[in-house]
Structures are given as C-alpha cells and as structure tokens.
XYZ file of N, CA and C in Angstrom:
666
model
N -23.170 111.066 42.213
C -23.275 111.888 43.411
C -22.005 112.707 43.589
N -22.152 113.832 44.278
C -21.011 114.679 44.589
C -20.978 114.932 46.084
N -19.787 114.953 46.652
C -19.614 115.164 48.077
C -20.222 116.489 48.516
N -20.912 116.466 49.646
C -21.432 117.704 50.203
C -20.283 118.569 50.688
N -20.306 119.836 50.308
C -19.260 120.763 50.707
C -19.877 122.032 51.274
N -19.145 122.683 52.146
C -19.611 123.938 52.738
C -19.166 125.114 51.881
N -20.071 126.066 51.684
C -19.720 127.294 50.978
C -19.153 128.308 51.976
N -18.670 129.409 51.473
C -18.127 130.445 52.354
C -19.188 131.000 53.294
N -20.434 130.962 52.862
C -21.522 131.470 53.708
C -22.005 130.442 54.724
N -21.488 129.195 54.619
C -21.880 128.157 55.566
C -22.920 127.191 55.063
N -23.462 127.413 53.874
C -24.448 126.498 53.296
C -23.768 125.211 52.855
N -24.548 124.150 52.674
C -24.035 122.892 52.138
C -24.532 122.715 50.711
N -23.633 122.302 49.816
C -24.017 122.032 48.437
C -23.499 120.654 48.043
N -24.217 119.987 47.133
C -23.815 118.674 46.663
C -24.792 118.152 45.642
N -24.640 116.889 45.251
C -25.543 116.266 44.291
C -25.767 114.822 44.695
N -27.014 114.339 44.571
C -27.338 112.979 44.978
C -28.565 112.484 44.223
N -28.782 111.162 44.172
C -30.004 110.620 43.554
C -31.228 110.960 44.383
N -32.327 111.294 43.710
C -33.546 111.664 44.440
C -34.718 110.715 44.172
N -34.767 110.057 43.013
C -35.817 109.070 42.757
C -35.390 108.188 41.597
N -36.110 107.080 41.383
C -35.702 106.167 40.329
C -36.803 105.260 39.837
N -36.431 104.430 38.875
C -37.310 103.446 38.268
C -37.425 102.247 39.208
N -38.570 101.573 39.198
C -38.673 100.341 39.959
C -40.067 100.092 40.495
N -40.195 99.011 41.245
C -41.441 98.657 41.911
C -41.294 98.990 43.387
N -42.217 99.789 43.898
C -42.166 100.251 45.283
C -43.394 99.748 46.036
N -43.189 99.424 47.296
C -44.296 98.970 48.134
C -44.825 100.157 48.934
N -46.156 100.344 48.933
C -46.790 101.447 49.629
C -47.878 100.947 50.568
N -48.038 101.633 51.686
C -49.132 101.339 52.597
C -50.144 102.477 52.541
N -51.395 102.140 52.264
C -52.446 103.139 52.191
C -52.997 103.486 53.558
N -53.892 104.462 53.578
C -54.499 104.902 54.840
C -55.293 103.789 55.499
N -55.763 102.820 54.694
C -56.541 101.706 55.236
C -55.662 100.553 55.700
N -54.334 100.718 55.599
C -53.408 99.677 56.025
C -53.075 98.660 54.952
N -53.730 98.756 53.789
C -53.465 97.826 52.700
C -52.145 98.170 52.022
N -51.330 97.142 51.763
C -50.034 97.335 51.116
C -50.141 96.938 49.645
N -49.678 97.817 48.757
C -49.677 97.530 47.327
C -48.286 97.780 46.762
N -47.994 97.104 45.674
C -46.730 97.294 44.965
C -47.022 98.124 43.719
N -46.355 99.276 43.620
C -46.612 100.199 42.515
C -45.347 100.377 41.682
N -45.515 100.284 40.377
C -44.422 100.341 39.413
C -44.261 101.751 38.881
N -43.019 102.246 38.898
C -42.676 103.498 38.241
C -41.901 103.152 36.973
N -42.545 103.180 35.800
C -41.867 102.809 34.558
C -40.812 103.846 34.170
N -39.757 103.406 33.494
C -38.739 104.364 33.053
C -39.302 105.436 32.128
N -40.294 105.062 31.315
C -40.877 106.039 30.387
C -41.562 107.178 31.136
N -42.092 106.898 32.329
C -42.733 107.925 33.146
C -41.703 108.688 33.967
N -40.818 107.952 34.637
C -39.821 108.571 35.520
C -38.938 109.552 34.748
N -38.559 109.194 33.530
C -37.622 110.022 32.770
C -38.300 110.863 31.692
N -39.613 111.017 31.786
C -40.294 111.879 30.821
C -39.903 113.338 31.064
N -39.991 114.129 30.032
C -39.651 115.548 30.113
C -40.487 116.244 31.180
N -41.784 115.905 31.227
C -42.683 116.566 32.171
C -42.337 116.218 33.613
N -42.019 114.941 33.867
C -41.663 114.536 35.227
C -40.372 115.194 35.676
N -39.337 115.120 34.859
C -38.045 115.680 35.249
C -38.129 117.190 35.465
N -38.843 117.886 34.588
C -38.962 119.337 34.732
C -39.713 119.713 36.005
N -40.616 118.845 36.465
C -41.386 119.168 37.670
C -40.536 119.119 38.938
N -39.344 118.523 38.850
C -38.456 118.459 40.013
C -37.388 119.560 40.008
N -37.319 120.327 38.958
C -36.327 121.397 38.888
C -36.646 122.489 39.908
N -35.639 122.894 40.681
C -35.748 123.989 41.659
C -36.758 123.713 42.767
N -37.069 122.444 43.023
C -38.014 122.126 44.092
C -37.460 122.520 45.457
N -38.334 122.843 46.405
C -37.891 123.135 47.762
C -37.405 121.871 48.476
N -36.431 122.050 49.350
C -35.904 120.983 50.188
C -36.416 121.208 51.600
N -36.942 120.152 52.237
C -37.520 120.287 53.574
C -36.812 119.355 54.553
N -36.934 119.654 55.826
C -36.373 118.819 56.887
C -37.482 117.886 57.365
N -37.504 116.655 56.845
C -38.622 115.760 57.084
C -39.795 116.157 56.202
N -40.750 115.238 56.030
C -41.905 115.534 55.190
C -42.925 116.373 55.949
N -43.362 117.487 55.370
C -44.471 118.237 55.975
C -45.759 117.434 55.839
N -46.766 117.795 56.588
C -48.047 117.088 56.556
C -48.965 117.614 55.462
N -48.465 118.522 54.648
C -49.240 119.117 53.575
C -48.313 119.458 52.420
N -48.893 119.768 51.279
C -48.086 120.213 50.150
C -47.327 121.482 50.509
N -46.132 121.625 49.956
C -45.414 122.885 50.096
C -45.976 123.859 49.072
N -46.394 125.027 49.538
C -46.998 126.053 48.693
C -46.349 127.400 49.011
N -46.594 128.434 48.203
C -46.060 129.754 48.539
C -46.529 130.250 49.899
N -47.709 129.797 50.330
C -48.253 130.264 51.608
C -47.521 129.664 52.805
N -47.019 128.430 52.688
C -46.327 127.815 53.831
C -44.828 127.619 53.597
N -44.311 128.221 52.536
C -42.917 128.041 52.139
C -41.945 128.341 53.283
N -42.125 129.466 53.945
C -41.201 129.855 55.013
C -41.241 128.891 56.194
N -42.356 128.221 56.366
C -42.528 127.302 57.488
C -41.722 126.026 57.313
N -41.574 125.568 56.054
C -41.001 124.249 55.822
C -39.638 124.219 55.131
N -39.330 125.178 54.304
C -38.212 125.029 53.376
C -36.869 125.360 54.017
N -35.883 124.463 53.793
C -34.533 124.644 54.340
C -33.485 124.761 53.239
N -33.889 124.617 51.990
C -32.968 124.704 50.863
C -33.718 124.440 49.580
N -33.012 124.097 48.508
C -33.681 123.821 47.246
C -32.804 122.995 46.322
N -33.451 122.382 45.335
C -32.732 121.653 44.296
C -32.247 122.619 43.237
N -31.355 122.123 42.381
C -30.859 122.930 41.277
C -31.836 122.971 40.124
N -31.452 123.676 39.066
C -32.361 123.881 37.941
C -32.220 122.824 36.852
N -31.418 121.790 37.099
C -31.261 120.733 36.094
C -31.241 119.373 36.784
N -32.059 118.450 36.294
C -32.104 117.091 36.810
C -31.371 116.187 35.826
N -30.362 115.462 36.307
C -29.590 114.555 35.466
C -30.054 113.117 35.700
N -29.822 112.252 34.718
C -30.280 110.867 34.840
C -29.225 109.891 34.346
N -29.325 108.653 34.852
C -28.662 107.535 34.210
C -29.782 106.581 33.795
N -29.504 105.314 33.635
C -30.538 104.402 33.151
C -31.618 104.111 34.181
N -31.334 104.354 35.481
C -32.275 103.925 36.507
C -32.617 104.972 37.558
N -31.872 106.061 37.640
C -32.101 107.050 38.696
C -31.979 108.472 38.161
N -32.589 109.404 38.888
C -32.478 110.832 38.589
C -31.696 111.502 39.709
N -30.861 112.468 39.356
C -29.965 113.115 40.299
C -30.173 114.627 40.269
N -30.039 115.254 41.420
C -30.214 116.699 41.496
C -29.106 117.330 42.323
N -28.643 118.482 41.886
C -27.805 119.305 42.737
C -28.702 119.965 43.769
N -28.172 120.236 44.938
C -28.987 120.833 45.991
C -28.140 121.710 46.882
N -28.819 122.656 47.527
C -28.160 123.524 48.493
C -29.022 123.570 49.748
N -28.379 123.483 50.909
C -29.070 123.528 52.198
C -28.612 124.790 52.910
N -29.560 125.688 53.218
C -29.240 126.973 53.828
C -29.516 127.013 55.338
N -30.512 126.266 55.793
C -30.986 126.366 57.162
C -29.996 125.734 58.142
N -29.708 126.417 59.251
C -28.706 125.940 60.206
C -29.118 124.642 60.885
N -30.410 124.497 61.214
C -30.877 123.258 61.852
C -30.731 122.076 60.905
N -31.081 122.278 59.643
C -30.962 121.206 58.658
C -29.502 120.863 58.401
N -28.644 121.867 58.347
C -27.207 121.622 58.151
C -26.648 120.794 59.298
N -27.025 121.138 60.522
C -26.566 120.378 61.686
C -27.087 118.944 61.633
N -28.343 118.758 61.205
C -28.920 117.424 61.126
C -28.207 116.570 60.087
N -27.891 117.162 58.948
C -27.176 116.437 57.902
C -25.780 116.046 58.380
N -25.102 116.957 59.031
C -23.759 116.658 59.529
C -23.795 115.582 60.608
N -24.955 115.436 61.264
C -25.111 114.406 62.288
C -25.548 113.066 61.695
N -25.767 113.032 60.366
C -26.085 111.772 59.711
C -27.422 111.677 59.026
N -28.202 112.755 59.003
C -29.511 112.725 58.339
C -29.306 112.964 56.844
N -28.946 111.910 56.120
C -28.573 112.078 54.715
C -29.530 111.408 53.734
N -30.639 110.841 54.230
C -31.610 110.251 53.322
C -32.367 111.313 52.556
N -32.710 111.028 51.304
C -33.482 111.946 50.473
C -34.771 111.270 50.046
N -35.878 111.969 50.140
C -37.198 111.396 49.893
C -38.087 112.414 49.199
N -38.729 112.003 48.104
C -39.562 112.913 47.323
C -41.003 112.918 47.821
N -41.618 114.083 47.791
C -43.053 114.221 47.978
C -43.631 114.653 46.648
N -44.591 113.902 46.110
C -45.073 114.179 44.769
C -46.512 113.719 44.599
N -47.164 114.243 43.602
C -48.495 113.778 43.242
C -48.394 112.874 42.027
N -49.354 111.955 41.886
C -49.367 111.081 40.716
C -50.744 110.455 40.588
N -50.997 109.875 39.421
C -52.191 109.072 39.210
C -51.780 107.607 39.296
N -52.618 106.788 39.918
C -52.306 105.374 40.103
C -53.302 104.538 39.312
N -52.795 103.798 38.326
C -53.615 102.939 37.476
C -53.618 101.537 38.078
N -54.794 100.996 38.378
C -54.889 99.714 39.070
C -55.393 98.564 38.198
N -55.797 98.862 36.966
C -56.229 97.780 36.074
C -56.146 98.235 34.630
N -56.066 97.252 33.732
C -55.998 97.567 32.313
C -54.576 97.591 31.806
N -54.253 98.582 30.985
C -52.908 98.729 30.433
C -52.476 100.190 30.501
N -51.164 100.386 30.472
C -50.580 101.723 30.365
C -49.552 101.659 29.244
N -49.612 102.586 28.305
C -48.678 102.549 27.179
C -47.990 103.895 27.000
N -46.787 103.827 26.458
C -45.978 105.009 26.215
C -45.442 104.954 24.789
N -45.322 106.108 24.110
C -44.817 106.111 22.740
C -43.320 105.817 22.672
N -42.911 105.138 21.609
C -41.499 104.922 21.302
C -41.161 105.846 20.145
N -40.196 106.744 20.347
C -39.884 107.766 19.352
C -38.565 107.463 18.649
N -38.468 107.857 17.371
C -37.188 107.733 16.686
C -36.377 109.010 16.891
N -35.216 109.065 16.293
C -34.320 110.202 16.532
C -34.873 111.514 15.987
N -35.868 111.448 15.097
C -36.488 112.651 14.560
C -37.703 113.084 15.368
N -38.027 112.329 16.418
C -39.175 112.680 17.241
C -40.489 112.118 16.742
N -40.426 111.156 15.791
C -41.631 110.526 15.270
C -41.939 109.258 16.045
N -43.222 109.045 16.324
C -43.629 107.834 17.040
C -43.548 106.639 16.109
N -42.793 105.611 16.530
C -42.610 104.424 15.693
C -43.175 103.170 16.369
N -43.748 103.323 17.546
C -44.327 102.185 18.250
C -44.735 102.595 19.644
N -45.165 101.624 20.446
C -45.552 101.904 21.814
C -45.072 100.781 22.731
N -44.708 101.161 23.945
C -44.387 100.202 24.994
C -45.604 100.090 25.895
N -46.111 98.886 26.079
C -47.340 98.685 26.844
C -47.080 97.793 28.048
N -47.603 98.220 29.191
C -47.501 97.446 30.431
C -48.897 97.017 30.867
N -49.020 95.769 31.290
C -50.272 95.265 31.846
C -50.375 95.653 33.320
N -51.610 95.869 33.780
C -51.850 96.188 35.191
C -52.955 95.274 35.721
N -52.681 94.436 36.732
C -51.372 94.221 37.362
C -50.414 93.513 36.413
N -49.159 93.443 36.809
C -48.171 92.854 35.925
C -46.904 92.477 36.658
N -45.832 92.301 35.873
C -44.547 91.877 36.417
C -43.453 92.614 35.673
N -42.524 93.204 36.416
C -41.426 93.938 35.789
C -40.097 93.375 36.279
N -39.332 92.817 35.343
C -38.017 92.243 35.660
C -38.083 91.250 36.821
N -39.162 90.468 36.857
C -39.280 89.450 37.889
C -39.986 89.895 39.152
N -40.361 91.174 39.232
C -41.047 91.688 40.418
C -42.500 91.999 40.080
N -43.462 91.350 40.727
C -44.868 91.638 40.449
C -45.291 92.990 41.007
N -46.253 93.628 40.338
C -46.789 94.901 40.822
C -48.308 94.898 40.677
N -48.945 95.705 41.530
C -50.409 95.797 41.545
C -50.923 96.989 40.751
N -50.076 98.019 40.588
C -50.514 99.266 39.971
C -49.331 99.965 39.328
N -49.614 100.965 38.507
C -48.576 101.764 37.856
C -48.823 103.232 38.151
N -47.760 103.940 38.502
C -47.842 105.384 38.733
C -47.586 106.127 37.429
N -48.453 107.085 37.104
C -48.257 107.949 35.946
C -48.484 109.402 36.372
N -48.088 110.325 35.512
C -48.242 111.764 35.769
C -47.587 112.167 37.093
N -46.376 111.680 37.308
C -45.606 112.017 38.510
C -45.176 113.481 38.446
N -45.547 114.262 39.467
C -45.183 115.677 39.508
C -44.640 116.019 40.899
N -43.414 116.493 40.933
C -42.749 116.760 42.198
C -43.330 117.955 42.933
N -43.334 117.877 44.270
C -43.736 118.998 45.121
C -42.596 119.445 46.012
N -41.836 118.496 46.570
C -40.694 118.829 47.409
C -39.811 117.597 47.554
N -38.607 117.793 48.063
C -37.717 116.695 48.432
C -37.323 116.914 49.878
N -37.341 115.832 50.669
C -37.102 115.956 52.099
C -35.841 115.228 52.541
N -35.216 115.764 53.587
C -34.134 115.091 54.286
C -34.771 114.181 55.316
N -34.495 112.870 55.235
C -35.125 111.893 56.121
C -34.089 110.888 56.610
N -34.393 110.182 57.710
C -33.446 109.175 58.203
C -33.266 108.005 57.243
N -34.386 107.493 56.694
C -34.337 106.338 55.797
C -35.204 106.617 54.577
N -34.627 106.690 53.381
C -35.420 106.970 52.188
C -36.141 105.731 51.688
N -37.427 105.615 52.035
C -38.233 104.482 51.591
C -39.554 104.992 51.030
N -40.345 104.067 50.496
C -41.610 104.458 49.884
C -42.761 104.394 50.868
N -43.654 105.378 50.803
C -44.858 105.387 51.618
C -45.822 106.370 51.010
N -46.975 106.588 51.599
C -47.870 107.589 51.039
C -48.669 108.275 52.134
N -49.239 109.403 51.778
C -50.091 110.162 52.690
C -51.007 111.019 51.827
N -52.294 110.854 52.018
C -53.282 111.601 51.251
C -53.015 111.449 49.757
N -52.997 112.568 49.025
C -52.810 112.490 47.583
C -51.354 112.601 47.186
N -50.476 112.783 48.148
C -49.050 112.835 47.842
C -48.436 111.458 48.022
N -47.427 111.157 47.218
C -46.638 109.961 47.416
C -45.331 110.401 48.070
N -44.951 109.712 49.143
C -43.719 110.041 49.835
C -42.792 108.835 49.817
N -41.524 109.042 49.514
C -40.541 107.972 49.581
C -39.802 108.060 50.903
N -40.527 108.202 51.989
C -39.882 108.342 53.293
C -40.486 107.402 54.303
N -39.635 106.723 55.067
C -40.135 105.771 56.053
C -40.870 106.471 57.182
N -40.693 107.792 57.305
C -41.346 108.517 58.383
C -42.817 108.772 58.087
N -43.275 108.456 56.880
C -44.682 108.690 56.552
C -45.395 107.434 56.091
N -44.764 106.306 56.148
C -45.406 105.084 55.708
C -44.442 103.924 55.759
N -44.900 102.783 55.316
C -44.067 101.598 55.303
C -43.817 101.203 53.864
N -42.587 100.970 53.492
C -42.324 100.552 52.135
C -40.867 100.682 51.745
N -40.555 100.134 50.588
C -39.191 100.163 50.084
C -39.224 99.753 48.621
N -38.219 100.183 47.875
C -38.121 99.706 46.495
C -37.786 98.224 46.549
N -38.641 97.396 45.980
C -38.484 95.949 46.110
C -38.024 95.296 44.825
N -37.903 96.049 43.755
C -37.502 95.462 42.484
C -35.994 95.539 42.299
N -35.482 94.642 41.495
C -34.097 94.717 41.060
C -34.090 95.555 39.789
N -33.468 96.714 39.829
C -33.607 97.645 38.712
C -32.375 97.743 37.827
N -31.294 97.050 38.169
C -30.106 97.133 37.346
C -29.584 95.734 37.056
N -29.050 95.515 35.850
C -28.466 94.205 35.554
C -27.262 93.958 36.440
N -27.095 92.717 36.881
C -25.984 92.377 37.757
C -24.859 91.744 36.957
N -23.670 92.372 36.926
C -22.551 91.759 36.221
C -22.221 90.393 36.819
N -21.667 89.499 36.022
C -21.311 88.170 36.487
C -20.392 88.237 37.698
N -20.727 87.443 38.719
C -19.923 87.356 39.953
C -19.780 88.687 40.666
N -20.717 89.586 40.455
C -20.658 90.881 41.139
C -21.990 91.166 41.796
N -21.977 91.465 43.084
C -23.200 91.744 43.815
C -23.751 93.094 43.398
N -25.057 93.135 43.136
C -25.690 94.388 42.746
C -25.840 95.324 43.930
N -25.690 96.617 43.672
C -25.871 97.609 44.729
C -26.722 98.745 44.211
N -27.694 99.189 45.027
C -28.520 100.348 44.687
C -28.141 101.526 45.570
N -26.946 101.477 46.185
C -26.553 102.506 47.134
C -25.577 103.483 46.494
N -25.693 104.729 46.875
C -24.740 105.754 46.478
C -24.145 106.348 47.746
N -22.884 106.747 47.684
C -22.240 107.289 48.866
C -22.263 108.811 48.844
N -22.591 109.371 49.981
C -22.557 110.824 50.116
C -21.655 111.129 51.304
N -20.674 111.987 51.107
C -19.658 112.213 52.124
C -19.704 113.646 52.613
N -19.783 113.795 53.920
C -19.711 115.111 54.524
C -18.253 115.482 54.651
N -17.931 116.709 54.373
C -16.554 117.154 54.338
C -15.836 116.821 55.646
N -14.793 115.977 55.543
C -13.991 115.654 56.706
C -14.608 114.622 57.623
N -15.760 114.056 57.226
C -16.404 113.080 58.074
C -16.651 111.786 57.313
N -17.258 110.819 57.970
C -17.425 109.511 57.363
C -18.437 109.532 56.228
N -18.305 108.523 55.355
C -19.235 108.386 54.244
C -20.499 107.703 54.739
N -21.646 108.079 54.112
C -22.925 107.451 54.405
C -23.479 106.898 53.116
N -24.033 105.690 53.155
C -24.641 105.106 51.979
C -26.132 105.397 51.951
N -26.630 105.851 50.809
C -28.056 106.118 50.640
C -28.500 105.556 49.314
N -29.762 105.078 49.213
C -30.263 104.618 47.913
C -30.241 105.740 46.891
C-alpha cells in the first residue's frame, strides 16, 4: 500500500489492496448464508486481473452495475491501469477526484470493496491448468465442491470473476446483491473467514494493511 496524498489539483492518489484469495461468507437474497472460495488460480488469472484495470471508483455501492449510461451518477474516481499482486492479494493504484468522496475519505471512509460478476459452482469439481515456464500445461489443480481450503470449509467456488467497480465503504466485507458480488458490509453480511497466509512461529497473523491520510492518523483496512 502507498499513503494517500493530495495532488496540486486537490485529488487524492494512493495504492491499496482491493481483493484477495480466500473463503468468504455471503448472504443471499433468501437469507441463506454460504461460504464461497476464491481460488488463487482464479483471483490471479490474467482475465480477472485485467478486468479490474481502470475500473471506476464509487462512493458506496450503487444499486446497479456501473455503465456508460450511469457513469456520471456514481463515479468519483478510478483505478490505475495496472493491478499488482502478492501471494494472497491484488493491489491497485487509485485516484479520487470528487470533493464529497475526498471529504469522506479524510473523515475515515477508507474501506475498499469490489463489485463484480462471477459464476458460482455449487457441486462437482473445479480445475485449473498448471503451466511450466514455457506456457505448456503440465498438470491441473482440482478443487472439490463443497470442500475445504487450508482448514476452512466452503460450500461453493467462484469462477469467471470480472470487475465492474470498486467502492469506498465503511467496512470492507463480503456480501452480494443480484448478479453482482459485493465485498461491502453495506450490501450484505459477510467477511473473509479463511486464514490465507502462513503464520510465522510466535507471530500473530494479520490481514490488515495501513492506509495513511496525509498528516492524519493511520487506518487499518483488510
């Protein structure tokens, strides 16, 4: 992550994690709660990462997909043209242009939450190719559905993740609405429930990253 800084024009720029690998709990429209796994092979696929490049940034989740027709209504900034990754999370540079959104962020609204479409597999298996350095398939990684990932059980697996927007929210958690998946507590109930990183001996694991507003206190966000 990079500290949010003000440009000469008054915009805010910085870099932060926007989504990651793991098992997330979602509440459906019928009130049923399911645990859905985002495999690393899906999260870090070329198609998934490219779908988040230059996405619009919104103040809270809109009730519909962001499209060219409603762009002016919802968008307060945008992500950069390159998504970076480590072993468990994806990171994006971003710029916030809108004065209301800038004021909200400076007041502490620093959570980031993705709105995206995906297919949800609820039974059977899901497999991904294992490639060598020449780009040749040398095997496959297969996950059972339902199954267990690193000690966390899941009911379904998300595939074909395609970004639509990223929102500024109070608490970045998992939820859903219609055909979009939202990682925001303002649209559903949920949270990443899996342990996604190895814990060094005698060291407490943390999934938090710090984002600091220029001259103000640091805020921790997943």
